[in-house]
Short mmCIF file of C-alpha atoms in Angstrom, two decimals:
data_model
loop_
_atom_site.label_atom_id
_atom_site.label_comp_id
_atom_site.label_asym_id
_atom_site.label_seq_id
_atom_site.Cartn_x
_atom_site.Cartn_y
_atom_site.Cartn_z
CA MET I 42 -13.11 3.56 0.65
CA LEU I 43 -16.42 1.65 0.70
CA ILE I 44 -18.38 1.32 -2.54
CA ASN I 45 -21.86 -0.12 -2.99
CA CYS I 46 -22.18 -2.77 -5.70
CA LYS I 47 -25.64 -4.28 -6.07
CA GLY I 48 -26.40 -3.59 -2.42
CA ASN I 49 -23.12 -5.07 -1.15
CA LEU I 50 -20.43 -2.90 0.41
CA ILE I 51 -16.94 -3.54 -0.95
CA ASP I 52 -14.03 -2.23 1.12
CA LEU I 53 -11.26 -0.88 -1.12
CA LYS I 54 -8.88 -0.36 1.79
CA ASN I 55 -7.91 -3.91 0.88
CA PRO I 56 -6.85 -3.63 -2.79
CA LYS I 57 -8.94 -5.48 -5.36
CA VAL I 58 -8.28 -6.77 -8.88
CA MET I 59 -10.41 -6.03 -11.93
CA GLY I 60 -10.06 -8.46 -14.81
CA ILE I 61 -10.31 -7.15 -18.37
CA LEU I 62 -12.65 -8.77 -20.91
CA ASN I 63 -12.53 -7.09 -24.31
CA THR I 64 -15.28 -7.93 -26.79
CA THR I 65 -13.63 -5.80 -29.47
CA PRO I 66 -11.78 -7.14 -32.54
CA ASP I 67 -9.04 -4.48 -32.29
CA SER I 68 -7.94 -4.14 -28.66
CA PHE I 69 -4.17 -3.76 -28.44
CA PHE I 70 -3.48 -7.02 -26.55
CA ASP I 71 -6.41 -9.43 -26.79
CA GLY I 72 -8.50 -8.05 -29.66
CA GLY I 73 -10.68 -10.75 -31.22
CA LYS I 74 -9.53 -13.39 -28.73
CA PHE I 75 -12.85 -13.82 -26.94
CA ASN I 76 -15.17 -14.19 -29.90
CA ASP I 77 -17.50 -17.02 -28.91
CA GLU I 78 -19.56 -17.98 -25.86
CA LYS I 79 -17.28 -20.76 -24.65
CA LYS I 80 -14.14 -18.60 -24.78
CA ILE I 81 -15.90 -15.76 -22.98
CA LEU I 82 -17.24 -17.96 -20.19
CA ASN I 83 -13.94 -19.82 -19.78
CA GLN I 84 -12.06 -16.52 -19.44
CA VAL I 85 -14.54 -15.08 -16.93
CA GLU I 86 -14.43 -18.28 -14.87
CA LYS I 87 -10.63 -18.25 -14.89
CA MET I 88 -10.44 -14.61 -13.78
CA LEU I 89 -12.93 -15.20 -10.97
CA GLN I 90 -11.08 -18.32 -9.80
CA ASP I 91 -7.81 -16.37 -9.88
CA GLY I 92 -9.30 -13.80 -7.51
CA ALA I 93 -10.89 -10.99 -9.53
CA THR I 94 -13.52 -8.97 -7.64
CA PHE I 95 -14.68 -7.14 -10.77
CA ILE I 96 -14.77 -8.00 -14.47
CA ASP I 97 -14.52 -4.99 -16.81
CA VAL I 98 -16.28 -5.54 -20.14
CA GLY I 99 -15.41 -3.28 -23.06
CA ALA I 100 -17.04 -3.11 -26.49
CA TYR I 101 -15.19 -0.06 -27.85
CA SER I 102 -11.40 -0.17 -28.14
CA SER I 103 -9.88 2.97 -26.61
CA LYS I 104 -6.29 2.35 -27.71
CA PRO I 105 -4.57 5.34 -29.39
CA GLY I 106 -6.01 5.82 -32.86
CA ALA I 107 -8.75 3.24 -32.32
CA GLU I 108 -11.45 2.91 -34.94
CA PHE I 109 -14.67 4.80 -34.19
CA VAL I 110 -17.58 2.53 -33.19
CA THR I 111 -21.21 3.66 -33.31
CA GLU I 112 -23.45 3.38 -30.27
CA GLU I 113 -25.48 0.69 -32.04
CA GLN I 114 -22.34 -1.37 -32.71
CA GLU I 115 -21.19 -0.97 -29.13
CA LEU I 116 -24.55 -2.13 -27.74
CA SER I 117 -24.78 -5.04 -30.19
CA ARG I 118 -21.37 -6.28 -29.00
CA LEU I 119 -21.97 -5.59 -25.32
CA LEU I 120 -25.51 -6.64 -24.37
CA PRO I 121 -25.36 -10.29 -25.54
CA VAL I 122 -22.06 -10.76 -23.64
CA LEU I 123 -23.56 -9.14 -20.55
CA GLU I 124 -26.57 -11.45 -20.70
CA LEU I 125 -24.38 -14.51 -21.26
CA ILE I 126 -22.06 -13.77 -18.33
CA LEU I 127 -24.84 -12.95 -15.87
CA LYS I 128 -26.77 -16.09 -16.85
CA HIS I 129 -23.82 -18.23 -15.77
CA PHE I 130 -22.40 -15.99 -13.01
CA PRO I 131 -25.43 -14.15 -11.57
CA ASN I 132 -23.57 -12.70 -8.57
CA ILE I 133 -20.69 -11.23 -10.56
CA TYR I 134 -19.74 -7.54 -10.35
CA LEU I 135 -19.54 -6.40 -13.96
CA SER I 136 -17.94 -3.05 -14.77
CA ILE I 137 -18.80 -1.58 -18.16
CA ASP I 138 -16.08 0.31 -20.03
CA THR I 139 -18.02 2.99 -21.93
CA PHE I 140 -18.17 6.77 -22.30
CA ARG I 141 -21.79 6.78 -23.56
CA SER I 142 -24.64 7.45 -21.14
CA ASN I 143 -27.19 5.35 -23.03
CA VAL I 144 -24.82 2.37 -23.12
CA ALA I 145 -24.24 2.82 -19.37
CA LYS I 146 -27.99 2.96 -18.72
CA ARG I 147 -28.78 -0.11 -20.82
CA ALA I 148 -25.93 -2.06 -19.22
CA VAL I 149 -26.96 -1.30 -15.64
CA GLU I 150 -30.60 -2.08 -16.45
CA ASN I 151 -29.32 -5.46 -17.67
CA GLY I 152 -27.32 -6.24 -14.51
CA ALA I 153 -24.03 -4.34 -14.64
CA ALA I 154 -22.70 -3.08 -11.30
CA MET I 155 -20.28 -0.27 -12.21
CA ILE I 156 -19.44 2.19 -15.02
CA ASN I 157 -15.84 2.81 -16.12
CA ASP I 158 -15.64 5.99 -18.24
CA ILE I 159 -12.39 6.95 -19.98
CA SER I 160 -13.65 10.52 -20.43
CA ALA I 161 -14.99 11.33 -16.93
CA GLY I 162 -18.20 12.51 -18.58
CA LEU I 163 -16.56 14.88 -21.06
CA LEU I 164 -17.49 12.87 -24.18
CA ASP I 165 -21.18 12.65 -23.20
CA ASP I 166 -22.65 15.48 -21.15
CA LYS I 167 -25.43 13.22 -19.88
CA MET I 168 -23.08 10.54 -18.49
CA ILE I 169 -22.54 11.80 -14.93
CA GLU I 170 -26.22 12.66 -14.43
CA THR I 171 -27.19 9.21 -15.77
CA VAL I 172 -24.79 7.32 -13.51
CA ALA I 173 -25.95 9.37 -10.52
CA GLN I 174 -29.55 8.34 -11.27
CA LEU I 175 -28.46 4.71 -11.64
CA GLN I 176 -26.60 4.94 -8.28
CA VAL I 177 -23.72 2.65 -9.27
CA PRO I 178 -20.00 3.26 -8.68
CA TYR I 179 -18.33 5.40 -11.32
CA VAL I 180 -14.71 5.26 -12.46
CA MET I 181 -13.63 8.59 -13.95
CA MET I 182 -10.40 8.60 -15.92
CA HIS I 183 -8.07 11.39 -16.98
CA MET I 184 -7.81 11.90 -20.73
CA LYS I 185 -7.71 14.75 -23.23
CA GLY I 186 -9.72 14.57 -26.43
CA ASN I 187 -10.81 11.11 -27.60
CA PRO I 188 -9.06 7.85 -28.56
CA GLN I 189 -8.67 9.06 -32.13
CA ASN I 190 -6.76 12.28 -31.30
CA MET I 191 -5.61 12.04 -27.67
CA GLN I 192 -1.92 11.40 -28.34
CA SER I 193 -1.65 14.69 -30.24
CA LEU I 194 -2.86 16.48 -27.09
CA ALA I 195 -0.14 15.22 -24.72
CA ASN I 196 1.07 18.70 -23.74
CA TYR I 197 1.38 19.81 -20.10
CA ASP I 198 3.21 22.40 -18.03
CA ASP I 199 2.82 20.33 -14.85
CA ILE I 200 0.99 17.10 -15.63
CA VAL I 201 0.17 15.98 -12.09
CA LYS I 202 -0.98 19.43 -11.00
CA GLU I 203 -3.20 19.66 -14.09
CA MET I 204 -4.59 16.18 -13.43
CA VAL I 205 -5.48 17.03 -9.82
CA PHE I 206 -7.29 20.16 -11.07
CA TYR I 207 -9.10 18.06 -13.73
CA PHE I 208 -10.25 15.50 -11.17
CA SER I 209 -11.30 18.18 -8.68
CA GLU I 210 -13.57 19.74 -11.30
CA ARG I 211 -15.04 16.42 -12.45
CA ILE I 212 -15.59 15.23 -8.86
CA ASN I 213 -17.34 18.50 -8.02
CA THR I 214 -19.65 18.03 -11.01
CA ALA I 215 -20.40 14.44 -9.97
CA ARG I 216 -21.16 15.47 -6.39
CA ARG I 217 -23.57 18.15 -7.62
CA PHE I 218 -25.59 15.42 -9.31
CA GLY I 219 -25.52 13.29 -6.15
CA LEU I 220 -23.06 10.65 -7.36
CA ASN I 221 -21.75 8.88 -4.26
CA ASP I 222 -19.22 6.20 -5.19
CA ILE I 223 -16.42 7.71 -7.28
CA ILE I 224 -13.11 6.05 -8.23
CA ILE I 225 -10.38 7.93 -10.09
CA ASP I 226 -8.07 6.53 -12.78
CA PRO I 227 -4.96 8.49 -13.85
CA GLY I 228 -5.35 7.12 -17.38
CA PHE I 229 -1.91 5.72 -18.10
CA GLY I 230 -1.34 5.84 -21.85
CA PHE I 231 -4.17 8.28 -22.54
CA ALA I 232 -2.93 11.65 -23.88
CA LYS I 233 0.43 10.99 -22.24
CA THR I 234 3.94 10.34 -23.52
CA LEU I 235 6.05 7.55 -22.08
CA GLU I 236 7.80 10.12 -19.88
CA HIS I 237 4.45 11.53 -18.68
CA ASN I 238 3.31 8.04 -17.66
CA TYR I 239 6.35 7.46 -15.47
CA GLU I 240 6.12 10.92 -13.94
CA VAL I 241 2.49 10.22 -12.99
CA MET I 242 3.45 6.84 -11.53
CA ARG I 243 6.29 8.45 -9.54
CA LYS I 244 3.97 11.12 -8.13
CA MET I 245 0.90 8.94 -7.59
CA ASP I 246 0.87 9.85 -3.89
CA TYR I 247 -0.29 13.35 -4.86
CA PHE I 248 -3.74 12.01 -5.76
CA SER I 249 -4.35 11.13 -2.10
CA ILE I 250 -5.41 14.78 -1.65
CA LEU I 251 -8.64 13.83 -3.48
CA GLU I 252 -9.46 11.21 -0.81
CA LEU I 253 -10.92 8.73 -3.30
CA PRO I 254 -10.01 5.17 -4.35
CA LEU I 255 -7.49 4.90 -7.19
CA LEU I 256 -7.86 2.49 -10.08
CA ILE I 257 -4.60 1.78 -11.91
CA GLY I 258 -4.50 0.29 -15.40
CA VAL I 259 -1.03 -0.31 -16.79
CA SER I 260 -1.49 -3.90 -17.92
CA ARG I 261 0.77 -4.70 -20.90
CA LYS I 262 0.66 -1.08 -22.10
CA SER I 263 3.16 0.67 -24.34
CA MET I 264 4.74 2.48 -21.37
CA ILE I 265 6.13 -0.97 -20.54
CA TYR I 266 6.85 -2.65 -23.84
CA LYS I 267 8.21 0.42 -25.63
CA LEU I 268 10.58 1.15 -22.76
CA LEU I 269 11.73 -2.48 -22.69
CA GLU I 270 11.77 -2.76 -26.50
CA SER I 271 9.44 -5.75 -26.50
CA THR I 272 5.76 -6.41 -27.25
CA PRO I 273 2.47 -6.48 -25.32
CA GLN I 274 2.77 -10.28 -25.25
CA GLU I 275 6.15 -9.96 -23.49
CA ALA I 276 5.07 -7.25 -21.04
CA LEU I 277 3.75 -9.31 -18.12
CA ASN I 278 6.88 -8.99 -16.02
CA GLY I 279 6.95 -5.21 -16.46
CA THR I 280 3.23 -5.09 -15.65
CA THR I 281 3.86 -6.93 -12.39
CA VAL I 282 6.64 -4.49 -11.44
CA LEU I 283 4.42 -1.44 -12.05
CA ASN I 284 1.41 -3.02 -10.31
CA THR I 285 3.57 -3.57 -7.24
CA ILE I 286 4.79 0.03 -7.28
CA ALA I 287 1.22 1.25 -7.74
CA LEU I 288 0.03 -0.72 -4.71
CA GLN I 289 2.86 0.77 -2.65
CA ARG I 290 1.68 4.23 -3.72
CA GLY I 291 -1.97 3.79 -2.85
CA ALA I 292 -3.74 1.87 -5.64
CA SER I 293 -7.11 0.46 -4.59
CA ILE I 294 -7.93 -1.48 -7.78
CA LEU I 295 -5.59 -3.02 -10.35
CA ARG I 296 -7.19 -3.36 -13.80
CA VAL I 297 -5.38 -6.21 -15.55
CA HIS I 298 -5.37 -8.87 -18.23
CA ASP I 299 -3.57 -11.32 -15.91
CA VAL I 300 -5.50 -11.68 -12.67
CA LYS I 301 -3.43 -14.39 -10.99
CA GLU I 302 -0.21 -12.39 -11.20
CA ALA I 303 -1.93 -9.20 -9.97
CA MET I 304 -3.41 -11.06 -7.00
CA GLU I 305 0.08 -12.24 -6.12
CA CYS I 306 1.20 -8.58 -6.03
CA VAL I 307 -1.69 -7.74 -3.71
CA LYS I 308 -0.94 -10.63 -1.35
CA ILE I 309 2.74 -9.76 -1.12
CA ILE I 310 2.09 -6.07 -0.45
CA GLU I 311 -0.57 -6.91 2.14
CA GLN I 312 1.89 -9.21 3.90
CA LEU I 313 4.50 -6.45 3.95
CA ASN I 314 1.91 -4.03 5.36
CA THR I 315 1.16 -6.31 8.31
CA PHE I 316 4.46 -5.10 9.81
CA ASN I 317 3.48 -1.40 9.69
#
């Protein structure tokens, strides 16, 4: 449960929070919100003060049906933000949300500490080899297809069994390349129906067989607001409920828009666990 970020060991036995910073105009919750330097820096500072260990920066929206973005567009959005954040917060642990090996390489060369890949290397066959050479932690997520077509591929006989097989194969590939620090993400909302998402949440304990840290990202997603017949803006309470359940079922990292509320979940669960 130890991962190496920039030469520092981070113990994920004690759950951590990853704050989300989208630099895309079309993200489902905060698209276009952080569109100038002051807003970006204020948001990063707030998330760090609220207790975030990692900040996850994305320059390609991966919501269902998201618009395709070229590698050049992704880099042009990402690298200036990376430079800006590290100039003001040089010791920060930045995670980069990308499925492209060249974007990952450029980001780490410019100070990023972790790669978060929605495709577990399946959308770029050089990704896992590249991350292994970079020797940074790697988040591999479960998904079928790509953001443009994934929801049409939400067909499973036994979703959790198929996911465990998927991760076993991807982990084996990563180990062959010498990748040390691997984190798995069930990919809530990616090639999954609402019912699939809740089945995966209910059976989260099954992933313990893989003996790797679990990153859980349910923040304000449709599995919450569609069930509750509300909107992403009204989905904080539901997010908190699911984050709490996820921590009880073994989550090591919560990836969220609202860091303060997620940290409160962590503190409450840790207090409960002191009696075990």
